[in-house]
Amino acid sequence: MAFELPPLPYAKDALEPHISANTLDFHHGKHHNTYVTNLNNMLENDSRTLEEIMKDTAGDSSKAGVFNNAAQVWNHTFYWHSMKPGGGGKPTGAIAAKIDEDFGSYDKFIEEFKTAGATQFGSGWAWLVLDGGKLKVTKTPNAECPLTGGATPLLTMDVWEHAYYLDYQNARPKYIETFLNSLVNWDFANENLAKA
Ligand code: MN3
């Protein structure tokens, strides 16, 4: 079974002006697609799911290539769904109540998420996860994903330079601010929380 590049859940220009069609063209059409191609080149007739491959190979340096490509395929698909046209701002529903409960306030969550994204040195990801029944903000380097450590990802933000360089150059904090104010998809976080 070969893995396939999942289509974006919206049109390529749907996140403009915050994320350009040009960025999504490269990020989805080239970067994400390359991880799919690499993974298929490394695995032949593998019947495992992406999640199974990630859990089987995480932390095994002899399987780093397979892990990195599988996790990058998974993380990017999760990231596309973590944004939506007209997204951003305060959450509603169960996630809103749980944010107040576990972080103290929405503003406190925002502060932690911004800090995680801004302080992830080099390439990586900022996450909102459910871990041991509590919401937490975490960051991971490179391709790493909290699900291999037993947490349930609810939202993610790609902070690799290719996610924002064409639109924001080196201004990662401006991209993070825009992600939170104008893009984040709280419906997706609520769906993930409901399934957890
Ligand atoms: Mn990326």
mmCIF file of N, CA and C and ligand atoms in Angstrom, residues 27 31 35 72 76 79-80 125 158 160 162-163, ligand 1:
data_model
loop_
_atom_site.group_PDB
_atom_site.id
_atom_site.type_symbol
_atom_site.label_atom_id
_atom_site.label_comp_id
_atom_site.label_asym_id
_atom_site.label_seq_id
_atom_site.Cartn_x
_atom_site.Cartn_y
_atom_site.Cartn_z
ATOM 1 N N HIS A 27 4.711 24.449 0.108
ATOM 2 C CA HIS A 27 4.684 23.716 1.372
ATOM 3 C C HIS A 27 3.918 22.396 1.226
ATOM 4 N N HIS A 31 7.101 20.342 -0.387
ATOM 5 C CA HIS A 31 7.648 19.768 0.856
ATOM 6 C C HIS A 31 6.852 18.541 1.315
ATOM 7 N N TYR A 35 7.919 14.300 1.316
ATOM 8 C CA TYR A 35 7.929 13.348 2.435
ATOM 9 C C TYR A 35 7.146 12.078 2.065
ATOM 10 N N GLN A 72 6.646 13.527 9.258
ATOM 11 C CA GLN A 72 6.418 14.765 8.515
ATOM 12 C C GLN A 72 5.149 14.674 7.672
ATOM 13 N N HIS A 76 2.168 17.317 8.816
ATOM 14 C CA HIS A 76 1.688 18.316 7.856
ATOM 15 C C HIS A 76 0.189 18.177 7.603
ATOM 16 N N TYR A 79 -1.437 19.706 10.441
ATOM 17 C CA TYR A 79 -1.274 21.178 10.395
ATOM 18 C C TYR A 79 -2.272 21.827 9.444
ATOM 19 N N TRP A 80 -2.479 21.246 8.245
ATOM 20 C CA TRP A 80 -3.449 21.851 7.310
ATOM 21 C C TRP A 80 -4.825 21.949 7.971
ATOM 22 N N TRP A 125 7.810 22.232 15.718
ATOM 23 C CA TRP A 125 6.363 22.360 15.812
ATOM 24 C C TRP A 125 5.950 22.818 17.204
ATOM 25 N N ASP A 158 3.242 24.609 12.387
ATOM 26 C CA ASP A 158 4.566 24.359 11.799
ATOM 27 C C ASP A 158 5.410 25.614 11.975
ATOM 28 N N TRP A 160 8.773 25.462 11.022
ATOM 29 C CA TRP A 160 9.898 25.387 10.081
ATOM 30 C C TRP A 160 9.861 26.669 9.232
ATOM 31 N N HIS A 162 10.109 27.136 6.176
ATOM 32 C CA HIS A 162 9.354 27.051 4.912
ATOM 33 C C HIS A 162 7.863 27.326 5.115
ATOM 34 N N ALA A 163 7.391 27.276 6.377
ATOM 35 C CA ALA A 163 5.973 27.540 6.639
ATOM 36 C C ALA A 163 5.639 29.024 6.501
HETATM 37 MN MN MN3 B 1 6.475 22.152 6.973
#
